[in-house]
Short mmCIF file of C-alpha atoms and ligand atoms in Angstrom, two decimals:
data_model
loop_
_atom_site.label_atom_id
_atom_site.label_comp_id
_atom_site.label_asym_id
_atom_site.label_seq_id
_atom_site.Cartn_x
_atom_site.Cartn_y
_atom_site.Cartn_z
CA MET C 1 -16.02 6.79 78.97
CA MET C 2 -13.05 7.53 79.62
CA HIS C 3 -11.08 10.01 82.16
CA VAL C 4 -8.67 12.15 82.69
CA ARG C 5 -6.21 11.60 85.93
CA ARG C 6 -6.61 14.26 87.69
CA PRO C 7 -6.24 15.28 91.91
CA VAL C 8 -8.79 17.09 93.52
CA LEU C 9 -7.91 17.46 96.56
CA GLU C 10 -3.99 17.85 97.67
CA VAL C 11 -3.26 18.20 101.04
CA GLN C 12 -0.40 19.78 102.34
CA GLY C 13 1.41 20.20 105.75
CA LEU C 14 -1.52 20.05 107.22
CA SER C 15 -1.94 20.27 111.19
CA VAL C 16 -5.22 21.02 113.26
CA THR C 17 -4.91 22.02 116.91
CA PHE C 18 -7.79 21.97 119.71
CA ALA C 19 -7.65 23.57 123.46
CA GLY C 20 -7.58 20.78 125.39
CA GLU C 21 -10.76 19.84 127.71
CA THR C 22 -10.17 20.69 132.34
CA VAL C 23 -10.29 18.78 134.40
CA GLY C 24 -12.33 18.96 137.22
CA ALA C 25 -13.53 21.52 138.86
CA PHE C 26 -10.65 23.26 139.98
CA GLY C 27 -8.62 21.79 137.22
CA LYS C 28 -5.01 22.37 135.33
CA ARG C 29 -5.29 24.75 132.89
CA PRO C 30 -6.42 22.59 129.46
CA LYS C 31 -3.12 21.84 127.49
CA PRO C 32 -3.92 23.01 123.51
CA PHE C 33 -3.77 19.25 122.00
CA ARG C 34 -2.22 18.72 117.84
CA ALA C 35 -5.73 16.43 116.88
CA LEU C 36 -3.49 16.16 113.48
CA ASP C 37 0.15 16.71 112.30
CA GLU C 38 2.05 17.71 108.77
CA ILE C 39 -0.66 16.10 106.92
CA ASP C 40 -0.10 15.60 103.38
CA LEU C 41 -2.41 13.93 101.40
CA THR C 42 -3.03 14.13 97.91
CA LEU C 43 -6.69 12.00 96.10
CA ASN C 44 -7.41 12.42 92.07
CA ASN C 45 -11.17 12.65 90.94
CA GLY C 46 -12.75 9.52 90.90
CA GLU C 47 -11.00 8.23 93.47
CA ALA C 48 -12.13 5.99 96.73
CA LEU C 49 -9.03 6.61 99.05
CA GLY C 50 -9.96 5.08 103.34
CA LEU C 51 -9.11 6.60 105.85
CA ILE C 52 -8.56 3.85 108.77
CA GLY C 53 -7.59 4.32 112.54
CA GLU C 54 -8.65 3.84 115.71
CA SER C 55 -11.13 5.84 117.34
CA GLY C 56 -9.52 9.81 118.66
CA SER C 57 -7.40 9.41 115.65
CA GLY C 58 -7.90 12.60 113.62
CA LYS C 59 -10.16 11.09 111.42
CA THR C 60 -13.32 12.42 111.66
CA THR C 61 -11.11 16.06 112.51
CA LEU C 62 -9.10 15.32 109.18
CA GLY C 63 -12.89 14.80 107.31
CA LYS C 64 -13.74 18.41 108.97
CA ALA C 65 -10.60 20.20 108.39
CA ILE C 66 -11.42 19.30 104.58
CA VAL C 67 -14.74 20.78 104.63
CA GLY C 68 -14.28 23.63 105.99
CA LEU C 69 -15.96 22.88 109.38
CA VAL C 70 -11.99 22.86 111.60
CA PRO C 71 -9.51 25.71 111.27
CA LEU C 72 -6.36 24.23 110.00
CA SER C 73 -3.29 25.12 111.92
CA ALA C 74 -1.50 24.75 109.73
CA GLY C 75 -1.06 24.32 106.61
CA THR C 76 -3.18 24.00 103.10
CA ILE C 77 -5.63 22.10 101.28
CA THR C 78 -5.64 22.48 97.84
CA LEU C 79 -9.37 21.56 95.94
CA GLU C 80 -9.14 20.51 92.98
CA ALA C 81 -5.73 22.52 91.69
CA GLY C 82 -6.34 25.18 89.65
CA ASP C 83 -8.26 27.14 91.26
CA ALA C 84 -7.57 28.95 93.55
CA ALA C 85 -11.70 29.94 95.00
CA ALA C 86 -10.81 29.38 99.06
CA ASP C 87 -14.29 30.44 99.93
CA ARG C 88 -16.92 27.70 102.16
CA ARG C 89 -19.14 28.35 99.12
CA GLY C 90 -16.01 27.50 96.79
CA ARG C 91 -15.20 24.78 98.53
CA ALA C 92 -18.78 23.43 99.94
CA ARG C 93 -20.02 23.16 96.22
CA LYS C 94 -16.29 21.59 96.08
CA VAL C 95 -16.54 18.06 98.11
CA GLN C 96 -19.79 17.21 100.84
CA MET C 97 -19.40 15.29 103.91
CA VAL C 98 -21.80 12.20 104.59
CA PHE C 99 -21.84 12.15 108.43
CA GLN C 100 -22.20 9.11 110.70
CA ASP C 101 -24.84 10.02 112.14
CA PRO C 102 -27.93 10.41 110.17
CA TYR C 103 -30.74 11.27 112.89
CA ALA C 104 -29.02 13.81 113.75
CA SER C 105 -28.04 15.77 110.39
CA LEU C 106 -31.24 16.87 108.80
CA HIS C 107 -33.51 19.20 110.02
CA PRO C 108 -36.52 17.40 111.61
CA ARG C 109 -39.16 20.66 110.95
CA GLN C 110 -37.51 20.53 107.79
CA THR C 111 -39.19 18.37 104.41
CA ILE C 112 -37.09 16.13 102.80
CA GLY C 113 -37.87 17.96 99.89
CA GLN C 114 -36.60 22.06 101.77
CA THR C 115 -33.71 19.15 102.77
CA LEU C 116 -33.03 19.03 99.13
CA ALA C 117 -33.76 22.37 97.65
CA GLU C 118 -31.68 24.84 100.11
CA PRO C 119 -28.11 23.79 98.28
CA LEU C 120 -29.49 23.75 94.91
CA ARG C 121 -31.36 27.26 95.41
CA ILE C 122 -27.82 28.81 97.67
CA HIS C 123 -25.31 27.22 95.06
CA LYS C 124 -28.09 28.63 91.96
CA ALA C 125 -27.59 24.75 90.90
CA VAL C 126 -30.48 24.79 88.83
CA PRO C 127 -33.17 27.21 87.31
CA ALA C 128 -35.02 28.01 90.50
CA ASP C 129 -38.97 26.61 88.97
CA ALA C 130 -36.59 23.71 87.34
CA ILE C 131 -36.53 22.39 91.39
CA ASP C 132 -38.92 20.45 92.63
CA HIS C 133 -37.64 18.51 89.62
CA MET C 134 -34.08 18.14 90.55
CA VAL C 135 -35.47 17.27 94.37
CA ALA C 136 -37.39 14.70 93.08
CA GLN C 137 -34.82 13.20 90.51
CA LEU C 138 -32.59 13.24 93.71
CA LEU C 139 -35.01 10.99 95.42
CA GLU C 140 -35.07 8.21 92.78
CA ARG C 141 -31.26 8.20 92.39
CA VAL C 142 -30.41 7.62 96.05
CA GLY C 143 -33.44 4.72 95.86
CA LEU C 144 -36.23 6.89 97.18
CA MET C 145 -40.05 8.08 96.04
CA PRO C 146 -40.21 11.31 94.72
CA HIS C 147 -44.03 11.87 97.16
CA HIS C 148 -40.73 11.45 99.55
CA ALA C 149 -39.96 16.16 99.88
CA LEU C 150 -43.55 16.33 101.06
CA ARG C 151 -42.35 14.36 104.66
CA TYR C 152 -40.03 14.37 107.89
CA PRO C 153 -36.90 13.44 108.63
CA GLN C 154 -38.48 11.44 110.96
CA HIS C 155 -40.89 9.88 108.84
CA PHE C 156 -37.94 7.41 107.95
CA SER C 157 -35.78 5.39 108.94
CA GLY C 158 -32.17 5.68 109.56
CA GLY C 159 -30.69 3.63 106.36
CA GLN C 160 -33.73 6.21 104.74
CA ARG C 161 -32.65 8.67 106.47
CA GLN C 162 -28.77 8.21 104.80
CA ARG C 163 -29.82 7.71 101.38
CA ILE C 164 -31.35 11.58 101.52
CA ALA C 165 -28.04 12.64 103.41
CA ILE C 166 -26.82 11.42 99.97
CA ALA C 167 -29.26 12.91 97.99
CA ARG C 168 -27.71 16.70 99.95
CA ALA C 169 -24.03 15.57 99.46
CA ILE C 170 -24.09 15.09 95.39
CA ALA C 171 -27.42 17.74 94.89
CA ILE C 172 -24.97 20.30 93.14
CA GLU C 173 -22.57 17.72 92.22
CA PRO C 174 -19.33 18.28 94.37
CA SER C 175 -16.11 16.97 92.89
CA MET C 176 -15.73 15.10 95.80
CA ILE C 177 -17.41 13.36 98.92
CA ILE C 178 -16.47 13.04 102.37
CA ALA C 179 -17.99 9.56 104.39
CA ASP C 180 -17.10 9.59 107.68
CA GLU C 181 -18.87 5.41 109.07
CA PRO C 182 -21.47 6.71 106.71
CA VAL C 183 -23.41 2.72 108.46
CA SER C 184 -21.75 2.67 111.28
CA ALA C 185 -25.28 3.70 113.46
CA LEU C 186 -27.30 1.99 110.65
CA ASP C 187 -28.63 -2.09 111.07
CA VAL C 188 -26.06 -4.10 109.09
CA SER C 189 -28.74 -5.34 106.86
CA VAL C 190 -28.83 -2.02 104.92
CA GLN C 191 -25.15 -1.25 105.23
CA ALA C 192 -23.74 -2.86 102.39
CA GLN C 193 -26.81 -1.40 99.76
CA ILE C 194 -26.01 1.46 101.33
CA LEU C 195 -22.21 1.53 100.81
CA ASN C 196 -23.14 0.21 97.20
CA LEU C 197 -25.18 3.27 96.49
CA LEU C 198 -22.30 5.04 97.63
CA ASP C 199 -19.70 3.12 95.78
CA ASP C 200 -21.51 3.37 92.41
CA LEU C 201 -22.39 7.79 92.94
CA ARG C 202 -18.84 7.85 93.12
CA ARG C 203 -18.31 5.71 89.56
CA GLU C 204 -21.16 7.37 87.47
CA ARG C 205 -19.37 11.18 88.53
CA ASN C 206 -16.05 10.34 88.80
CA MET C 207 -15.97 11.89 92.51
CA ALA C 208 -13.19 11.66 94.03
CA MET C 209 -14.56 10.10 97.29
CA LEU C 210 -12.46 9.82 101.12
CA PHE C 211 -14.46 6.83 103.05
CA ILE C 212 -13.46 7.00 106.51
CA SER C 213 -14.13 3.89 108.41
CA HIS C 214 -12.90 1.91 111.25
CA ASP C 215 -13.63 -1.12 109.82
CA LEU C 216 -10.67 -3.08 107.61
CA SER C 217 -12.74 -5.28 104.97
CA VAL C 218 -15.57 -2.90 104.59
CA VAL C 219 -12.70 -0.03 103.35
CA ARG C 220 -10.34 -3.04 101.50
CA HIS C 221 -13.48 -3.76 99.24
CA LEU C 222 -14.69 -0.04 98.73
CA CYS C 223 -10.91 1.96 97.73
CA GLN C 224 -8.17 1.78 95.60
CA ARG C 225 -5.78 2.84 98.41
CA ILE C 226 -5.36 2.98 101.70
CA ALA C 227 -4.71 5.49 104.46
CA VAL C 228 -4.04 4.69 108.76
CA MET C 229 -3.96 7.06 110.60
CA TYR C 230 -2.38 6.80 114.36
CA LEU C 231 -2.61 9.78 116.99
CA GLY C 232 -3.40 12.55 114.26
CA ARG C 233 -0.33 11.03 111.94
CA LEU C 234 -0.31 9.43 108.78
CA VAL C 235 1.46 6.41 109.20
CA GLU C 236 0.96 4.04 106.40
CA VAL C 237 -0.63 5.59 102.36
CA ALA C 238 -0.84 2.57 99.90
CA PRO C 239 -2.51 1.13 97.28
CA ALA C 240 -5.26 -1.02 98.91
CA ASN C 241 -4.17 -4.80 98.19
CA ALA C 242 -0.57 -3.63 98.21
CA LEU C 243 -1.55 -2.83 102.07
CA THR C 244 -3.63 -5.55 102.65
CA ARG C 245 -0.85 -7.99 101.07
CA ARG C 246 2.09 -6.42 102.58
CA PRO C 247 1.77 -3.99 104.92
CA ALA C 248 4.36 -1.95 105.93
CA HIS C 249 3.83 0.02 108.97
CA PRO C 250 3.79 -2.58 112.16
CA TYR C 251 0.23 -0.37 112.27
CA THR C 252 -1.26 -1.68 109.91
CA THR C 253 0.26 -5.56 110.23
CA ALA C 254 -1.79 -5.38 113.16
CA LEU C 255 -4.91 -3.86 112.51
CA LEU C 256 -5.05 -6.32 109.27
CA SER C 257 -4.57 -8.46 112.09
CA ALA C 258 -7.89 -8.07 114.02
CA VAL C 259 -9.85 -8.94 110.28
CA PRO C 260 -11.40 -12.20 109.44
CA ARG C 261 -9.52 -13.21 106.55
CA VAL C 262 -12.39 -14.15 103.64
CA HIS C 263 -9.27 -15.28 101.38
CA ALA C 264 -7.09 -17.57 101.99
CA GLY C 265 -3.17 -16.00 102.02
CA ASN C 266 -4.43 -12.97 102.05
CA ALA C 267 -3.59 -11.50 105.06
CA PRO C 268 -0.31 -12.20 105.80
CA VAL C 269 -0.93 -12.59 109.71
CA HIS C 270 -2.41 -15.61 110.89
CA LYS C 271 -2.68 -15.03 114.76
CA PRO C 272 -4.36 -11.73 116.06
CA ILE C 273 -1.19 -9.17 117.26
CA VAL C 274 -1.89 -7.53 120.71
CA LEU C 275 -0.98 -4.52 120.68
CA ALA C 276 0.46 -3.45 123.88
CA GLY C 277 -1.27 -0.83 126.52
CA ASP C 278 -3.88 1.83 125.59
CA ILE C 279 -3.43 4.69 122.95
CA PRO C 280 -1.60 7.03 124.38
CA SER C 281 -3.69 10.10 125.44
CA HIS C 282 -2.76 13.78 122.58
CA ALA C 283 -1.53 15.14 125.00
CA ALA C 284 1.60 12.75 125.78
CA ILE C 285 2.45 12.14 122.67
CA PRO C 286 5.73 9.29 123.20
CA SER C 287 8.79 11.31 121.19
CA GLY C 288 10.22 9.86 118.14
CA CYS C 289 7.62 7.02 116.88
CA PRO C 290 4.25 7.27 118.21
CA PHE C 291 4.09 4.22 118.57
CA HIS C 292 7.06 2.58 119.40
CA THR C 293 5.20 2.45 122.51
CA ARG C 294 3.29 -0.15 121.34
CA CYS C 295 5.07 -1.46 118.70
CA TRP C 296 5.81 -5.18 118.92
CA LEU C 297 8.31 -4.86 116.08
CA TYR C 298 9.82 -2.41 117.91
CA ASP C 299 10.36 -5.59 120.85
CA LYS C 300 11.00 -8.00 118.03
CA LYS C 301 14.12 -5.88 117.61
CA GLY C 302 15.64 -5.15 120.47
CA LYS C 303 14.35 -2.01 120.61
CA PRO C 304 16.32 0.30 118.65
CA ALA C 305 17.25 3.68 119.89
CA GLN C 306 16.22 5.19 116.51
CA CYS C 307 13.28 4.37 117.51
CA ARG C 308 12.27 5.95 120.38
CA ASN C 309 14.55 8.62 119.60
CA ALA C 310 13.99 10.22 116.17
CA ARG C 311 10.39 10.82 114.58
CA PRO C 312 10.34 8.46 110.93
CA PRO C 313 8.87 10.42 108.50
CA LEU C 314 5.83 9.30 105.76
CA ALA C 315 8.40 8.26 103.72
CA GLN C 316 7.75 6.56 100.05
CA HIS C 317 8.59 3.56 98.92
CA GLU C 318 8.74 1.05 95.94
CA ASP C 319 5.40 -0.24 94.06
CA GLY C 320 3.22 3.50 95.17
CA ARG C 321 4.14 2.62 99.25
CA GLN C 322 4.13 5.41 102.01
CA SER C 323 5.13 5.17 105.16
CA ALA C 324 6.54 6.07 107.94
CA CYS C 325 8.12 3.58 109.57
CA PHE C 326 12.50 3.14 109.77
CA PHE C 327 11.45 -0.81 109.32
CA PRO C 328 9.20 -0.91 106.96
CA LYS C 329 10.35 -4.24 104.86
CA GLU C 330 10.37 -5.97 108.32
CA ALA C 331 7.03 -4.80 109.35
CA ALA C 332 4.75 -7.54 107.60
CA SER C 333 7.08 -10.04 109.65
CA ALA C 334 5.04 -10.69 112.08
N1 LIG A 401 -13.73 20.65 118.55
C1 LIG A 401 -12.75 19.84 118.85
N2 LIG A 401 -12.44 20.01 120.36
C2 LIG A 401 -11.84 19.50 120.78
N3 LIG A 401 -11.24 18.63 121.23
C3 LIG A 401 -11.31 17.41 119.93
C4 LIG A 401 -13.08 18.48 118.50
N4 LIG A 401 -13.63 17.69 117.50
C5 LIG A 401 -12.15 16.32 118.26
N5 LIG A 401 -11.69 16.27 119.65
C6 LIG A 401 -10.52 15.47 119.71
O1 LIG A 401 -9.77 14.82 118.55
C7 LIG A 401 -9.37 13.96 118.83
C8 LIG A 401 -8.85 13.47 117.05
O2 LIG A 401 -10.69 13.11 117.01
P1 LIG A 401 -11.60 12.63 116.20
O3 LIG A 401 -10.90 13.08 114.80
O4 LIG A 401 -13.33 12.21 116.37
O5 LIG A 401 -11.00 10.26 116.31
P2 LIG A 401 -12.01 9.18 114.92
O6 LIG A 401 -12.82 10.48 114.41
O7 LIG A 401 -10.17 9.01 114.30
O8 LIG A 401 -12.68 9.14 116.13
C9 LIG A 401 -10.40 13.16 120.14
O9 LIG A 401 -8.68 13.56 120.60
C10 LIG A 401 -11.23 13.92 120.35
O10 LIG A 401 -11.54 13.94 121.58
MG1 LIG A 402 -14.67 10.29 114.29
#
């Protein structure tokens, strides 16, 4: 079947500010910090975009902002271009999120059938007398049995619960799914099954998928494009192949260097790049390029003043790549 490519998600200049935490009993007043800073991102129908970055870089916050669980402090999020419906219900119908922890995401006192019937009823997705049938179909589609509808979450394993969460997410046929580390809490033995299920559903239903992970090796197999986040900013967005063969940001190069090589010649880096120091706190983001304090390329180039003084924008390069580095061509030359 031929599918026409159209944008399902357009994010422009998105920023999210959090209040910050008070430290100690007589702590100073909490200082607000920017968890996301001027994110621009587009996603087409049927496309899988991987979002990677260290813990705390803002990946979950971006997912939650897109589904409407976190208020924006600036910017716009447009789901399905041309459709102006921005209310919570309209948005929920277009984008659904699958969370990392399948133990926390299902209501313990609701049967699986009730959990799956709820979105169908709220969104009037099917006539009332067809809900049971639809629930059975959903369970079968995710590899469970129709009679499981009568059971409670505690009867299921982590992998099965994640299947149920996925069934709930696809129940109302969203145009986009956000999967936030969907297998990180699961046994290694079932991780591949869940990833394959998500990938099959994306193809079958031509859904867009934002696939959040800290695992670059998973993301590069599942996603056509990859976005790399550092301290609440996108530092590189590129086709998966281009990004893994020839990264255009030194942070991406460092992440790639930590991934064991599957095929010889696939990754440009031969030994792991150990980044200096810890990831800076959001409350003390370095001036200039936020990555320069840990950047191997900055050191190698003799610490150019430009990197200390100006923030590189996420600029468009050849073959559809975007990177926020003043030296994108040298970024692969570790
Ligand atoms: N509701 C919140 N209130 C205050 N700070 C938050 C909140 N949610 C996340 N943060 C902070 O925002 C930053 C980004 O968090 P998160 O999006 O969870 O990162 P990631 O998913 O990449 O690990 C972290 O410093 C985190 O502590
Ligand atoms: Mg997270």
